[in-house]
PDB file of C-alpha atoms in Angstrom:
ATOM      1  CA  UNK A   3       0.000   0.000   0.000  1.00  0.00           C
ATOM      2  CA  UNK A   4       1.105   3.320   1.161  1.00  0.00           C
ATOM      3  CA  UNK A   5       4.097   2.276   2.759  1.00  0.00           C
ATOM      4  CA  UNK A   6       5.362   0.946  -0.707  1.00  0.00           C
ATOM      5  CA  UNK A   7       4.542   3.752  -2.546  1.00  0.00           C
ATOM      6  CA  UNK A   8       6.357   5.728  -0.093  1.00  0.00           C
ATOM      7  CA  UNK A   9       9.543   3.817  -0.400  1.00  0.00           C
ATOM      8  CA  UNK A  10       9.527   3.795  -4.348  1.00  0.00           C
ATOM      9  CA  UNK A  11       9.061   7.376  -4.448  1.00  0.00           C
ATOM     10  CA  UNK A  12      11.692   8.054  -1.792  1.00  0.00           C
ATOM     11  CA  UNK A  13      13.779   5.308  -3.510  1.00  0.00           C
ATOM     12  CA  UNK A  14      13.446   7.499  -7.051  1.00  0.00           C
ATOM     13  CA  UNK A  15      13.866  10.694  -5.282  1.00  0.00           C
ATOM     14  CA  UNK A  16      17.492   9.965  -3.577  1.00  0.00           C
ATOM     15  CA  UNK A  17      18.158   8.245  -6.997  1.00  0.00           C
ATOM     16  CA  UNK A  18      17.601  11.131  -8.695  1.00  0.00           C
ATOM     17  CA  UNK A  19      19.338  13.755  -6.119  1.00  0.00           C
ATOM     18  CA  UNK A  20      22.079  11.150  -6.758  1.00  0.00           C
ATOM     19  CA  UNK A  21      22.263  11.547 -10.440  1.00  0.00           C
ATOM     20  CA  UNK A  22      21.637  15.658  -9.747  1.00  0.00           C
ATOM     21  CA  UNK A  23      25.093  15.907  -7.440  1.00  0.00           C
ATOM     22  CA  UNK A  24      27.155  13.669 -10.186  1.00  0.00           C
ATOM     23  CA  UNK A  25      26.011  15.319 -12.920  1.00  0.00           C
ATOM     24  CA  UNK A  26      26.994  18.782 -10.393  1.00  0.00           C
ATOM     25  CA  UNK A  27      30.145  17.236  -9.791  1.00  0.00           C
ATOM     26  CA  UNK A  28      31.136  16.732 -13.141  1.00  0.00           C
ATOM     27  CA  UNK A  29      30.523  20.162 -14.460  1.00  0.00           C
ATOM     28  CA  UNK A  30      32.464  21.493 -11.461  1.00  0.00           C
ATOM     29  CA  UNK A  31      35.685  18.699 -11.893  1.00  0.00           C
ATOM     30  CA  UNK A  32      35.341  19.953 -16.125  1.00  0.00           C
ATOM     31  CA  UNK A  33      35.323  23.751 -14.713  1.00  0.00           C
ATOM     32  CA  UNK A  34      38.579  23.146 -12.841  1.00  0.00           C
ATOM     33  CA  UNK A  35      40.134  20.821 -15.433  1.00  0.00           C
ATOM     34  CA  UNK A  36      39.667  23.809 -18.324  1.00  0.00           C
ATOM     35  CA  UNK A  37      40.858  26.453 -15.852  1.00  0.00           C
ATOM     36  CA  UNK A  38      43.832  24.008 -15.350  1.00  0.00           C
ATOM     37  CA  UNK A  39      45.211  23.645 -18.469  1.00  0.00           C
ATOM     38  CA  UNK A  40      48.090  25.231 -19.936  1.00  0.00           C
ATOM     39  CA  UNK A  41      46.707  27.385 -23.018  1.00  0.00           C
ATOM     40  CA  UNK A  42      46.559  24.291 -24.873  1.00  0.00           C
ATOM     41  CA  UNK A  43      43.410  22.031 -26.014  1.00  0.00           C
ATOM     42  CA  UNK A  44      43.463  19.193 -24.182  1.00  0.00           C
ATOM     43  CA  UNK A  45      42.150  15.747 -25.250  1.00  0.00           C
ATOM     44  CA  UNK A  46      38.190  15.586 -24.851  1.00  0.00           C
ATOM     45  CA  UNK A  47      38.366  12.043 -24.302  1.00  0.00           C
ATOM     46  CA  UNK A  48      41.060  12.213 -21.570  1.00  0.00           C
ATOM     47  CA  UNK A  49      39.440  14.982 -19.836  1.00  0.00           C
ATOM     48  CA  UNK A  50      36.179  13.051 -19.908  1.00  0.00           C
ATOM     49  CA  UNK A  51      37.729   9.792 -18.413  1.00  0.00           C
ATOM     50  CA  UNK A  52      39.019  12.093 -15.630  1.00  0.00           C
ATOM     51  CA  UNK A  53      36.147  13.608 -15.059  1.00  0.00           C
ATOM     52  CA  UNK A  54      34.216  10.501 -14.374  1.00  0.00           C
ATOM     53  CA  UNK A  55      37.017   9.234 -12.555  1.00  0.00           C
ATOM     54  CA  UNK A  56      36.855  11.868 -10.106  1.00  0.00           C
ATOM     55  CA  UNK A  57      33.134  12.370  -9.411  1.00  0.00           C
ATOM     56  CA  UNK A  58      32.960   8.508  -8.958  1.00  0.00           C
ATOM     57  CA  UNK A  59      36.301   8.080  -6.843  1.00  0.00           C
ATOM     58  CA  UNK A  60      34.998  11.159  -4.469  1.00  0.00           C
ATOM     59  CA  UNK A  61      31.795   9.853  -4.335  1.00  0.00           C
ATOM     60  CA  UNK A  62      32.900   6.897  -3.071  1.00  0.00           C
ATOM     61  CA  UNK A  63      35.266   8.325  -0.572  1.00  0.00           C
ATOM     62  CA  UNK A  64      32.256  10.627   0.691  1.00  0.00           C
ATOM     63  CA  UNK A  65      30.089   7.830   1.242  1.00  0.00           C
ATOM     64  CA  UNK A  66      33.394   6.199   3.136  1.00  0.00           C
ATOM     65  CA  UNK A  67      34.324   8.896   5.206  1.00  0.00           C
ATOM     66  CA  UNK A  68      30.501   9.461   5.861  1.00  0.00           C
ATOM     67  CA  UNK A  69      30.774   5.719   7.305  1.00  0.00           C
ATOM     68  CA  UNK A  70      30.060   6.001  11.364  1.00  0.00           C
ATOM     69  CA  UNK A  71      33.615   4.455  12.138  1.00  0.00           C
ATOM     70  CA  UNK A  72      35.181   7.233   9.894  1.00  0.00           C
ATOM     71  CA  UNK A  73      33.218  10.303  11.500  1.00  0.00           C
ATOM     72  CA  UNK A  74      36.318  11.307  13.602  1.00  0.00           C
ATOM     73  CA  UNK A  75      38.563  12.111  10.654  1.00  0.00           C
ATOM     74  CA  UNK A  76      38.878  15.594  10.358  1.00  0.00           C
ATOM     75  CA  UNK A  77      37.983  17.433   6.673  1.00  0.00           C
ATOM     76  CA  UNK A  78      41.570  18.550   6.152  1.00  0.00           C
ATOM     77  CA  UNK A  79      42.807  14.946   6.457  1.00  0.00           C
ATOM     78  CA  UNK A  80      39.907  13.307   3.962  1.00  0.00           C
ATOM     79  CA  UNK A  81      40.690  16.188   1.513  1.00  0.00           C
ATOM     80  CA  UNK A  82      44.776  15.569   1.705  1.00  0.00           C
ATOM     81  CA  UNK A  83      44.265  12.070   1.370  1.00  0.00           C
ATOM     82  CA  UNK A  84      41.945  12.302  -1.790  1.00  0.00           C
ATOM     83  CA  UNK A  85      44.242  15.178  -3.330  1.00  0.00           C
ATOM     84  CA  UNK A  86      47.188  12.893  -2.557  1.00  0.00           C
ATOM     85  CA  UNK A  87      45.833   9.943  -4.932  1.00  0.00           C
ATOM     86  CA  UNK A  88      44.332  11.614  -7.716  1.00  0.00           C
ATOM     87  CA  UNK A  89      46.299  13.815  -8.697  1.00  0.00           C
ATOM     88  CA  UNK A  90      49.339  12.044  -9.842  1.00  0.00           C
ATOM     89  CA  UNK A  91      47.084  10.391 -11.808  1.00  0.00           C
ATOM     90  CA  UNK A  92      45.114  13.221 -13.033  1.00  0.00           C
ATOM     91  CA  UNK A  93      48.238  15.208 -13.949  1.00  0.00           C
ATOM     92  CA  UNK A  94      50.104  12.233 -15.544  1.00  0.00           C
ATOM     93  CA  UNK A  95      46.900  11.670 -18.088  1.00  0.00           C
ATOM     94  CA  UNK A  96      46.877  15.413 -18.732  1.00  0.00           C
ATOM     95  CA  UNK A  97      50.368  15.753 -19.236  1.00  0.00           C
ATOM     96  CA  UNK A  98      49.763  18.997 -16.868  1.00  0.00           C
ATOM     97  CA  UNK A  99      52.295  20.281 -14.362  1.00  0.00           C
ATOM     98  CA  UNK A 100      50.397  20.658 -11.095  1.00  0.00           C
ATOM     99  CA  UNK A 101      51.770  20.609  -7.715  1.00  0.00           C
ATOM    100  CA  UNK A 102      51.460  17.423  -5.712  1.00  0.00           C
ATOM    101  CA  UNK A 103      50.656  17.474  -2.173  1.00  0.00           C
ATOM    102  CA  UNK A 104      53.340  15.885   0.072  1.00  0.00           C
ATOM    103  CA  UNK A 105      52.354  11.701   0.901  1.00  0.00           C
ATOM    104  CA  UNK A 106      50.015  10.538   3.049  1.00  0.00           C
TER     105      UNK A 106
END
């Protein structure tokens, strides 16, 4: 009955905020990525597969951190530690020069 409805609608509606913050996310990661490069056109395929790799990888770490075992860790530290593995990555499929932050 109701109580169905209820949880198909809710179901639809966080699956749908969901899709609203990626699809956020992405325009924001593609906003930094063209401010980013170097005067030069980069790759649209490249900056695409970084883009989803991004939204997807910080998703995931947000729903981690999120986690009630994980509350604790301050924002600086989740933010270092996400900056810290992406962005050798990011930079090295770019071919950008960006400044790494020091290891974990």
């Amino acid at each position: 009955g109701k109580r169905l409805l209820k949880a198909v609608a809710s179901g639809q509606s966080g699956a749908l905020a969901r899709r609203e913050t990626t699809q956020r996310l992405e325009d924001l990661a593609r906003a930094e990525l063209s401010r980013l490069k170097a005067a030069r056109k980069l790759d649209p395929f490249k900056v695409e597969t970084v883009v989803r790799f991004l939204v997807g990888t910080f998703i995931g770490f947000m729903d981690w951190w999120m986690r009630e075992e994980n509350e604790h860790l301050p924002a600086e530290q989740v933010d270092h530690a996400f900056r810290s593995l992406v962005l050798p990555g990011v930079a090295n499929v770019l071919e950008l020069e960006l400044e790494l932050p020091k290891a974990l």
